[in-house]
mmCIF file with all atom_site columns, C-alpha atoms in Angstrom:
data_model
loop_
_atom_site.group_PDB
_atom_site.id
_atom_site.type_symbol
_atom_site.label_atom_id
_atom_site.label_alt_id
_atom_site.label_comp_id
_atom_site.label_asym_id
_atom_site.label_entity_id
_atom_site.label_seq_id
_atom_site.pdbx_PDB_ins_code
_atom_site.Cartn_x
_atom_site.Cartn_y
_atom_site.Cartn_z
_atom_site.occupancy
_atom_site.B_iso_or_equiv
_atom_site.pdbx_formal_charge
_atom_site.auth_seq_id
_atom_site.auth_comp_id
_atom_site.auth_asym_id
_atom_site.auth_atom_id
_atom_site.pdbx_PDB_model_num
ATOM 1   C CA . UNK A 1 1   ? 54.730  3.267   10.283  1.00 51.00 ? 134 UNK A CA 1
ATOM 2   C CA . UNK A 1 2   ? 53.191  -0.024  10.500  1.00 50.00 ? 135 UNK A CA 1
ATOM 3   C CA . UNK A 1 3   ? 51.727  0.874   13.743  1.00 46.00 ? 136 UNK A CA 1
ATOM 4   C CA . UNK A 1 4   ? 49.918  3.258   11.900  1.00 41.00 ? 137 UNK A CA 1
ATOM 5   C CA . UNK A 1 5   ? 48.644  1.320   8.890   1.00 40.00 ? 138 UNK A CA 1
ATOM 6   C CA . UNK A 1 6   ? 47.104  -0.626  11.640  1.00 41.00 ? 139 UNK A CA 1
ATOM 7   C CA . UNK A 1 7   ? 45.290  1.665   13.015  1.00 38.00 ? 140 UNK A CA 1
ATOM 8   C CA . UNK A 1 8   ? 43.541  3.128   10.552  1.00 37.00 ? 141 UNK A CA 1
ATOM 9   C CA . UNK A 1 9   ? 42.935  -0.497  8.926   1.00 39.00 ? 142 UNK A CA 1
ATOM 10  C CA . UNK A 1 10  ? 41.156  -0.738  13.016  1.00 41.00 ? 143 UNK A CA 1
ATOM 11  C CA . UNK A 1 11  ? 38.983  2.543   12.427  1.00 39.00 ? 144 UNK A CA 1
ATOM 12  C CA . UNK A 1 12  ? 37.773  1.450   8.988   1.00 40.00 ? 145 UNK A CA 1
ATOM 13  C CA . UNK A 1 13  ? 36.330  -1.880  10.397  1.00 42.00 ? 146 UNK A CA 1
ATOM 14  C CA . UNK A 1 14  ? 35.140  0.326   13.356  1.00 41.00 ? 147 UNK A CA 1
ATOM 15  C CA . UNK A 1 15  ? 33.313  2.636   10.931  1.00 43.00 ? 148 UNK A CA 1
ATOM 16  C CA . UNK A 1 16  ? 32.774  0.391   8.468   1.00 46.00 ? 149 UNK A CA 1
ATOM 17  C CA . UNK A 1 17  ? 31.073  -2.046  10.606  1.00 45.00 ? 150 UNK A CA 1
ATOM 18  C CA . UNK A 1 18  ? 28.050  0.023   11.277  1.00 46.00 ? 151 UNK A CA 1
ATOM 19  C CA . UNK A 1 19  ? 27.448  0.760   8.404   1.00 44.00 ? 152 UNK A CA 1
ATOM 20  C CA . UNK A 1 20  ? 27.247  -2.697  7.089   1.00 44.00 ? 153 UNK A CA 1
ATOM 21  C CA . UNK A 1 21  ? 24.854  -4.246  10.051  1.00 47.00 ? 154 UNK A CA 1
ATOM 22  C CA . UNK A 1 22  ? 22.418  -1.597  8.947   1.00 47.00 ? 155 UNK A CA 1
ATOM 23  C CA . UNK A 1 23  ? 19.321  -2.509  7.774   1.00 48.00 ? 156 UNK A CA 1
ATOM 24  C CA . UNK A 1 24  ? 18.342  -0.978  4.478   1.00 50.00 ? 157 UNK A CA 1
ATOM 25  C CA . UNK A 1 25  ? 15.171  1.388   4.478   1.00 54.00 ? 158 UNK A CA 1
ATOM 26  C CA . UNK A 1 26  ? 12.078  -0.774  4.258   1.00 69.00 ? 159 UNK A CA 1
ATOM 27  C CA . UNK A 1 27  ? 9.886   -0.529  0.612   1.00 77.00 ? 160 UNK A CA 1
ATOM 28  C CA . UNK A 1 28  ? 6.439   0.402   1.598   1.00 80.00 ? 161 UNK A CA 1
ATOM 29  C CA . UNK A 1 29  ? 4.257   -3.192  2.332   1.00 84.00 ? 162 UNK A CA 1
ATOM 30  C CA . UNK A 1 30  ? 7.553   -5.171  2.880   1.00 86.00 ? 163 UNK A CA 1
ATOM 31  C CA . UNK A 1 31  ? 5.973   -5.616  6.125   1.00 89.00 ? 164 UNK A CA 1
ATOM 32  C CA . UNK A 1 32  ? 5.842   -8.946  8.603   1.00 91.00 ? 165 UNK A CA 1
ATOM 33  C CA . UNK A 1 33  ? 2.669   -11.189 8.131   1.00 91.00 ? 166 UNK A CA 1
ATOM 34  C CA . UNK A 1 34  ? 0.493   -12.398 11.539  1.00 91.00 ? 167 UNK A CA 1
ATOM 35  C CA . UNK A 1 35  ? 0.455   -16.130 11.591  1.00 89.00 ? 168 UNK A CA 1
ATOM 36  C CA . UNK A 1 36  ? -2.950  -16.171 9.629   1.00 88.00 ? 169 UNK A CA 1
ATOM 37  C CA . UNK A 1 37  ? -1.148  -14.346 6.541   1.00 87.00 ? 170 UNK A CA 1
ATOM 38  C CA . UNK A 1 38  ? -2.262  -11.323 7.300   1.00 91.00 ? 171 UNK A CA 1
ATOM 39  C CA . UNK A 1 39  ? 0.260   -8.497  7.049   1.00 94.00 ? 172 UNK A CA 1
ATOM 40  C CA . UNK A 1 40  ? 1.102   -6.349  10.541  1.00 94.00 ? 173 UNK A CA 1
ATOM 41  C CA . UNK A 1 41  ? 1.143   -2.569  11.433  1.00 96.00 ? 174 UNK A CA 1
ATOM 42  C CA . UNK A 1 42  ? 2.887   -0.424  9.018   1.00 96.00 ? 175 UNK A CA 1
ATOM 43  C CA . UNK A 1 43  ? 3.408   3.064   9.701   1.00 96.00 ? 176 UNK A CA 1
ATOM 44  C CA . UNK A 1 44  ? 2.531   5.484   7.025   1.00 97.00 ? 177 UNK A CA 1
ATOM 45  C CA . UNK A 1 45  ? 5.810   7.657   5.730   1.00 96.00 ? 178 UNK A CA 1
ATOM 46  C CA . UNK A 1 46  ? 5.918   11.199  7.128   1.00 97.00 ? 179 UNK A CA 1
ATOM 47  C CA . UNK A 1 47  ? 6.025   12.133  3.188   1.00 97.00 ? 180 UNK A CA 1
ATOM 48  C CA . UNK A 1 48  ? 2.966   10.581  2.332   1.00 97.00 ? 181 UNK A CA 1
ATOM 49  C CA . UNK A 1 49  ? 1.260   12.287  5.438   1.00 98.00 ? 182 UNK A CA 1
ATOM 50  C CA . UNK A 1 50  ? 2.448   15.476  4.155   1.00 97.00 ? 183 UNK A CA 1
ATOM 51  C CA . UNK A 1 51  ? 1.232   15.299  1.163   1.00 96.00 ? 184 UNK A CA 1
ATOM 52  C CA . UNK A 1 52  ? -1.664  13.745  1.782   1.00 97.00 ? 185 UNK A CA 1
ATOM 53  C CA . UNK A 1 53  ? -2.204  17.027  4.407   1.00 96.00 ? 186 UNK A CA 1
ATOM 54  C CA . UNK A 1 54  ? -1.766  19.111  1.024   1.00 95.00 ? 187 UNK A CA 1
ATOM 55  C CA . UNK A 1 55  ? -4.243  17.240  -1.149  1.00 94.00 ? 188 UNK A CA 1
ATOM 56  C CA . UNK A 1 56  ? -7.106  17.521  1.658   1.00 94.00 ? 189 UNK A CA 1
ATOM 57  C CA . UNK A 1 57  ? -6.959  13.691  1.915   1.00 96.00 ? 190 UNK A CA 1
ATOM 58  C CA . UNK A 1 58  ? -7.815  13.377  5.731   1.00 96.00 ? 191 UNK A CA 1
ATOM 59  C CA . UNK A 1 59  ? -8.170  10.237  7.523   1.00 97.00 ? 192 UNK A CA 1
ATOM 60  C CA . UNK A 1 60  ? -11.648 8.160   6.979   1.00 95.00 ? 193 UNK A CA 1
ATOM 61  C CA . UNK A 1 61  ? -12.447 9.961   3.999   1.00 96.00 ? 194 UNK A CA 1
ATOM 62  C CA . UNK A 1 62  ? -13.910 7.630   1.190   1.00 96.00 ? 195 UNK A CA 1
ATOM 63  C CA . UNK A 1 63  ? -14.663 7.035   -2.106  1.00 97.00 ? 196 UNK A CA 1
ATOM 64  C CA . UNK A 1 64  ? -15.593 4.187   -4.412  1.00 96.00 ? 197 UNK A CA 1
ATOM 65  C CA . UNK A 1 65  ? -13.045 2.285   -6.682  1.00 96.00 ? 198 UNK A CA 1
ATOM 66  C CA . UNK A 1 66  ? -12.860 -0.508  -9.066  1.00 96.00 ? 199 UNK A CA 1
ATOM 67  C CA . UNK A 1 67  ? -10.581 -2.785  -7.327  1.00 97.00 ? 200 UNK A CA 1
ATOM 68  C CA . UNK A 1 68  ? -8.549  -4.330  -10.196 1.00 96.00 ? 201 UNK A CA 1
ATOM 69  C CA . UNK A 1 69  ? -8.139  -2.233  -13.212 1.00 94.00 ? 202 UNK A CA 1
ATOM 70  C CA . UNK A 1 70  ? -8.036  -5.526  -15.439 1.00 92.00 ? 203 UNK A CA 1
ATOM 71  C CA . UNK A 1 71  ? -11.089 -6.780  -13.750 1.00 92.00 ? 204 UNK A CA 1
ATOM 72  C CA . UNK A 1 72  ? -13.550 -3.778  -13.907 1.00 79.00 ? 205 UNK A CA 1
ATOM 73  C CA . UNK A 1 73  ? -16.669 -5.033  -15.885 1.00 78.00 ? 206 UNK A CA 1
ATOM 74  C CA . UNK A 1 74  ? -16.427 -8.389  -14.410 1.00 83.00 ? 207 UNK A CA 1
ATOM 75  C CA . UNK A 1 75  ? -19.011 -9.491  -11.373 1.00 86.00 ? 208 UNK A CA 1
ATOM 76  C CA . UNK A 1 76  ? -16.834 -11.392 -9.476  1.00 91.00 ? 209 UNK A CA 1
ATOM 77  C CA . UNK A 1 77  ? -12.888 -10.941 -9.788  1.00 95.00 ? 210 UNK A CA 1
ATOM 78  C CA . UNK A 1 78  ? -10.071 -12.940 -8.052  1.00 96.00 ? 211 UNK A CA 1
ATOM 79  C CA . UNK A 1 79  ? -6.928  -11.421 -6.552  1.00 97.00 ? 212 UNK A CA 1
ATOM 80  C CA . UNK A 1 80  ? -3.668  -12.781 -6.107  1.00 97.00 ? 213 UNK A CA 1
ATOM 81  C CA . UNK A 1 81  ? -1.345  -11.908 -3.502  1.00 97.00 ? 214 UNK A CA 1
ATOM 82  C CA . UNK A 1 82  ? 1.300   -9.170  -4.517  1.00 96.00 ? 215 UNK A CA 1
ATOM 83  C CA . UNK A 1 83  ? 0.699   -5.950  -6.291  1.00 97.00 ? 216 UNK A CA 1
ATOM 84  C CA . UNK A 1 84  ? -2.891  -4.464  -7.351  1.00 97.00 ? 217 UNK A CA 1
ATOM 85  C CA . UNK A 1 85  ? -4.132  -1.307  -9.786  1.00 97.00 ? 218 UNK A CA 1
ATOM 86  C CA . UNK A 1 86  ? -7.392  0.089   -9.011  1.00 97.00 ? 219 UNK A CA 1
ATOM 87  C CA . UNK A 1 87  ? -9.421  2.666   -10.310 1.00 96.00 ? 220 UNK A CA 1
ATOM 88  C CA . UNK A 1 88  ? -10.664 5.803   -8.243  1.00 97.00 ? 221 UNK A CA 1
ATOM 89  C CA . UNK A 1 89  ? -14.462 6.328   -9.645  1.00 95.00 ? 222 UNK A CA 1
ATOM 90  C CA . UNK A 1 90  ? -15.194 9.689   -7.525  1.00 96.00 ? 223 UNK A CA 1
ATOM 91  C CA . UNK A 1 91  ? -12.904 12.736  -6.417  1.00 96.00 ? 224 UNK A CA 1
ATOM 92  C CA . UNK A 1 92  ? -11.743 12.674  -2.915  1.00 95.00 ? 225 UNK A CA 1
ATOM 93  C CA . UNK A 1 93  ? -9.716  15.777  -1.364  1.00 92.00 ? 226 UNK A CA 1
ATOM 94  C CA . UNK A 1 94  ? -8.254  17.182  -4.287  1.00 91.00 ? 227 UNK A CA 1
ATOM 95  C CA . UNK A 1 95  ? -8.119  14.372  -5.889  1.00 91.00 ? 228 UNK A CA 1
ATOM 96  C CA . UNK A 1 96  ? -9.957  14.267  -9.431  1.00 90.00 ? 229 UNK A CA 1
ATOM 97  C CA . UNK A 1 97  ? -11.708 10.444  -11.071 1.00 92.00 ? 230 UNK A CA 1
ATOM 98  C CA . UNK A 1 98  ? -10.306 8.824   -12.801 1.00 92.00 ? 231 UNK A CA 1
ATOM 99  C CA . UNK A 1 99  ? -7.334  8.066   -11.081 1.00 93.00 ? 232 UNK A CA 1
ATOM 100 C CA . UNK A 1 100 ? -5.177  5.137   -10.588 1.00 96.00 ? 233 UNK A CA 1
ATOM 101 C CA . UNK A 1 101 ? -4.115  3.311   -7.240  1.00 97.00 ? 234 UNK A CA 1
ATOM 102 C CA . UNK A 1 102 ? -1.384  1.494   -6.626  1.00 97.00 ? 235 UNK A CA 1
ATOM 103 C CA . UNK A 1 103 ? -0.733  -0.853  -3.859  1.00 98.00 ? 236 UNK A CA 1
ATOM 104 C CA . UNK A 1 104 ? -0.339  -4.463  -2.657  1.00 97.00 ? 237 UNK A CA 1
ATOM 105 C CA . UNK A 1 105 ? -2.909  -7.174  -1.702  1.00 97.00 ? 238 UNK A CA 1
ATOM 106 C CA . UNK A 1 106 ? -2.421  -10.259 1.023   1.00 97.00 ? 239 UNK A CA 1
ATOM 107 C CA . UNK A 1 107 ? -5.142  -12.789 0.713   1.00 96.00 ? 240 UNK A CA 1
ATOM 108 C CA . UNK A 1 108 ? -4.034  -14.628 4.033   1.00 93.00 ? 241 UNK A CA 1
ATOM 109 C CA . UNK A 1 109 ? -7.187  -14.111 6.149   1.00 91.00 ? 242 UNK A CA 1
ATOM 110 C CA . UNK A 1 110 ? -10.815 -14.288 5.669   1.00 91.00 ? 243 UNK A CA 1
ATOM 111 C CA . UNK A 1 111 ? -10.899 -11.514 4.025   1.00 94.00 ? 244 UNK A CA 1
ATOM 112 C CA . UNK A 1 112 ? -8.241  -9.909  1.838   1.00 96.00 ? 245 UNK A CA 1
ATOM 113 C CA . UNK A 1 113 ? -6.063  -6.719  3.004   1.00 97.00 ? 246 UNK A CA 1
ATOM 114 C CA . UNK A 1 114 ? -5.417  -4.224  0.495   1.00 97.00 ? 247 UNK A CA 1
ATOM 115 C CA . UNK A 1 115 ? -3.225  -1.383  0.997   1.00 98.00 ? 248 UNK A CA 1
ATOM 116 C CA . UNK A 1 116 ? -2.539  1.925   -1.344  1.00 98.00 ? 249 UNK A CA 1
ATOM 117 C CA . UNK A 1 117 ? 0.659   3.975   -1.277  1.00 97.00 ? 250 UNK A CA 1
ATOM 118 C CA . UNK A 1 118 ? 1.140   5.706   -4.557  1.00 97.00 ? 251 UNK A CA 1
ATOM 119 C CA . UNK A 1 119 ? -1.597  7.569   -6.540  1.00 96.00 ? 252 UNK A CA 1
ATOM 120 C CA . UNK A 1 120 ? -1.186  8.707   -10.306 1.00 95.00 ? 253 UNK A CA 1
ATOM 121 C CA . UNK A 1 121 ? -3.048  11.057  -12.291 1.00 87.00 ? 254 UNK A CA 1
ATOM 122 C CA . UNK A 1 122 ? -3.925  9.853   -16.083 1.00 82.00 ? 255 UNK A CA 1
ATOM 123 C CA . UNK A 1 123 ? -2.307  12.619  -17.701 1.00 78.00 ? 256 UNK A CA 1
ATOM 124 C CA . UNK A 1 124 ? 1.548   11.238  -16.893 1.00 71.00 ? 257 UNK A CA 1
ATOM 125 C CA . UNK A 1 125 ? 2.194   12.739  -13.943 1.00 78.00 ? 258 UNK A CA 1
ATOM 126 C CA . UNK A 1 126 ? 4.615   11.752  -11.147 1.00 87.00 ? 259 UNK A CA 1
ATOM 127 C CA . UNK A 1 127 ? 2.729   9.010   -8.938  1.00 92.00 ? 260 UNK A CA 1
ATOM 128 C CA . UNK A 1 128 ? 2.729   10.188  -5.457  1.00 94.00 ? 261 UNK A CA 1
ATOM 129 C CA . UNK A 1 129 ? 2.547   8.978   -1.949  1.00 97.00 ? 262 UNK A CA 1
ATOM 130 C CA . UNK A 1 130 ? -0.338  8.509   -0.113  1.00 97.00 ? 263 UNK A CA 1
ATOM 131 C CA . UNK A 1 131 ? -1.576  5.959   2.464   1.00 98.00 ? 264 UNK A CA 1
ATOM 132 C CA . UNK A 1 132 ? -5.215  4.231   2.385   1.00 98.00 ? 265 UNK A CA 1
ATOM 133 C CA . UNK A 1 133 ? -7.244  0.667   2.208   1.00 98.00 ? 266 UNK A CA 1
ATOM 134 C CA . UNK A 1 134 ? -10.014 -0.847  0.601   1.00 97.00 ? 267 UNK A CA 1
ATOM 135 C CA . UNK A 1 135 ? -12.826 -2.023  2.358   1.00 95.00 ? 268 UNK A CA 1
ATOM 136 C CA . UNK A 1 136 ? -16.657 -2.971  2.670   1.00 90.00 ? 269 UNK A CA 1
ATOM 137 C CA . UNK A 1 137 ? -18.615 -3.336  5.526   1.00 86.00 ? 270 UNK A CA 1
ATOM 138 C CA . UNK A 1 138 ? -20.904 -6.577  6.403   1.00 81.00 ? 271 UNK A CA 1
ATOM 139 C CA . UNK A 1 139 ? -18.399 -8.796  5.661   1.00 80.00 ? 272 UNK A CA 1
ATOM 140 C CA . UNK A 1 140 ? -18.900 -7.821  2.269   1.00 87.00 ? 273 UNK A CA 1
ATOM 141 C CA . UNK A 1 141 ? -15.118 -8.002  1.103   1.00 91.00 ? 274 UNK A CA 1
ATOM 142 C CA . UNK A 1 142 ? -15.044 -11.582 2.554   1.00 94.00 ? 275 UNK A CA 1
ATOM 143 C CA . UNK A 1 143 ? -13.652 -14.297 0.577   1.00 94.00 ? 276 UNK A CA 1
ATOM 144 C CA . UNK A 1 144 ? -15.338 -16.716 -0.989  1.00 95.00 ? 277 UNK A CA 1
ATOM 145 C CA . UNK A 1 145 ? -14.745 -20.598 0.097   1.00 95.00 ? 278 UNK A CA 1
ATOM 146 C CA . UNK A 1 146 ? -13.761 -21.926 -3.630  1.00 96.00 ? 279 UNK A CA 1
ATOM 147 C CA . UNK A 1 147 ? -10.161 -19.177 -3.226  1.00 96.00 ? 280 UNK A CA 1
ATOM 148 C CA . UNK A 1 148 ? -7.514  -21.196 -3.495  1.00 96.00 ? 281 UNK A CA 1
ATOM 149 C CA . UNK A 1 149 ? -4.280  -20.178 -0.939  1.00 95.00 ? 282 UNK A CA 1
ATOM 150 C CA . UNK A 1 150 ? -2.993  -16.807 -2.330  1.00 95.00 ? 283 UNK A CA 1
ATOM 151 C CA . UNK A 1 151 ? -5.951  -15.963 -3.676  1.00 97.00 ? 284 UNK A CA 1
ATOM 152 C CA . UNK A 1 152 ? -9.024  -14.177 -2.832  1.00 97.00 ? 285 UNK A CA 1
ATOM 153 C CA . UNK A 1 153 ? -12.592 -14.640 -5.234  1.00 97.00 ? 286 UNK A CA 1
ATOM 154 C CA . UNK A 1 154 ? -14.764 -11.611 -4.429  1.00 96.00 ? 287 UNK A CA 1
ATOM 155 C CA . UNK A 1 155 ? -18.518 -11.136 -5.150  1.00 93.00 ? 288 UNK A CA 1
ATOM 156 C CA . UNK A 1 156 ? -17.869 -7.570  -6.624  1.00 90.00 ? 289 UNK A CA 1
ATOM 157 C CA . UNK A 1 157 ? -15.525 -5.243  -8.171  1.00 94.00 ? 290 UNK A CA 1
ATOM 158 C CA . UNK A 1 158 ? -15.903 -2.268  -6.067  1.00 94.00 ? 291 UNK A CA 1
ATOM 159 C CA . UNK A 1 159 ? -14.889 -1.570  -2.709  1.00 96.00 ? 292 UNK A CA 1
ATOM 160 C CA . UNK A 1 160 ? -14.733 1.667   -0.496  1.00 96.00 ? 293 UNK A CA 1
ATOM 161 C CA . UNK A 1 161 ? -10.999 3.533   -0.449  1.00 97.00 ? 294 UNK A CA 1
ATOM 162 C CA . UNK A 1 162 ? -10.392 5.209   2.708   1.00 97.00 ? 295 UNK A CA 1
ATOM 163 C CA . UNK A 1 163 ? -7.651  7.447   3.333   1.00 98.00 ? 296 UNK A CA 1
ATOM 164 C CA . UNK A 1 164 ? -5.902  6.060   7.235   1.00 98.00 ? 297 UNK A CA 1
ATOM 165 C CA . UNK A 1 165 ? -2.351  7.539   8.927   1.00 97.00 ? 298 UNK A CA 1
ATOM 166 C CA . UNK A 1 166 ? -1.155  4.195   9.660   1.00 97.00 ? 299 UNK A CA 1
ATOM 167 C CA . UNK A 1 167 ? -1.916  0.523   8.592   1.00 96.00 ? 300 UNK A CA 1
ATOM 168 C CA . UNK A 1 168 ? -3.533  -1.494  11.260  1.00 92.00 ? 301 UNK A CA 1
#
């Protein structure tokens, strides 16, 4: 009998040790960061892809947003490192203006990243998953020299939103 009890005391930790080493599913931007503080590749979820498929959001598609709901009339706005709302000003796919964006900024480079991965309509719907970035080209999204570290002063509000299939 005690034989027994130790052997299925032996297969618990056998099981039970798997199960315990794994690594919990990642949150979307819980990513690594390049020495420079800029975040690394990032995947986009096979949900987001498919829905994104269903909403005619394709990859490189843009439209204009306000980058920081909070911070939309102003002509310069600073960013902190950590989460971000924006504003979608014109329809992209299926996707109807207004909308809000939800995502996460890192202002460790010259330039801050800024990556999307829910969407929410402003009638109280569910948000949903999508993948996408801000960005302006010419160096335009470039930081100015007076940002403090985890921080990133812009000249404008605006910046383009493009839809992507992975996070580069």
């Amino acid at each position: 009998m005690a034989s027994h009890k130790y052997m299925l005391v032996g297969w618990a930790v056998l099981v039970g040790v798997p199960l315990a080493c794994a690594t919990p599913p990642r949150k979307p931007g819980d990513v690594g960061l390049h020495a420079d503080g800029v975040p690394m590749f990032e995947p986009c979820p096979e949900k987001a892809l498919e829905i994104m498929r269903y909403l005619q959001l394709f990859v490189g598609e843009a439209a204009w947003i306000q980058l920081d709901a909070n911070q939309s009339s102003a002509q310069s706005i600073t960013l902190h490192d950590g989460p971000i709302e924006s504003v979608l000003e014109e329809d992209i796919g299926t996707l109807e203006a207004p909308l809000r964006l939800y995502g996460r900024v890192w202002t460790g480079g010259e330039q801050p990243v800024i990556r999307y991965y829910e969407a929410q309509f402003l009638k109280g719907r569910d948000r949903i998953p999508i993948c996408a970035v801000a960005r302006l080209g010419f160096g335009q999204l470039r930081k100015r020299p007076e940002s403090k570290p985890g921080t990133a002063i812009l000249n404008s509000p605006r910046a383009g939103f493009y839809i992507v299939d992975a996070f580069r």
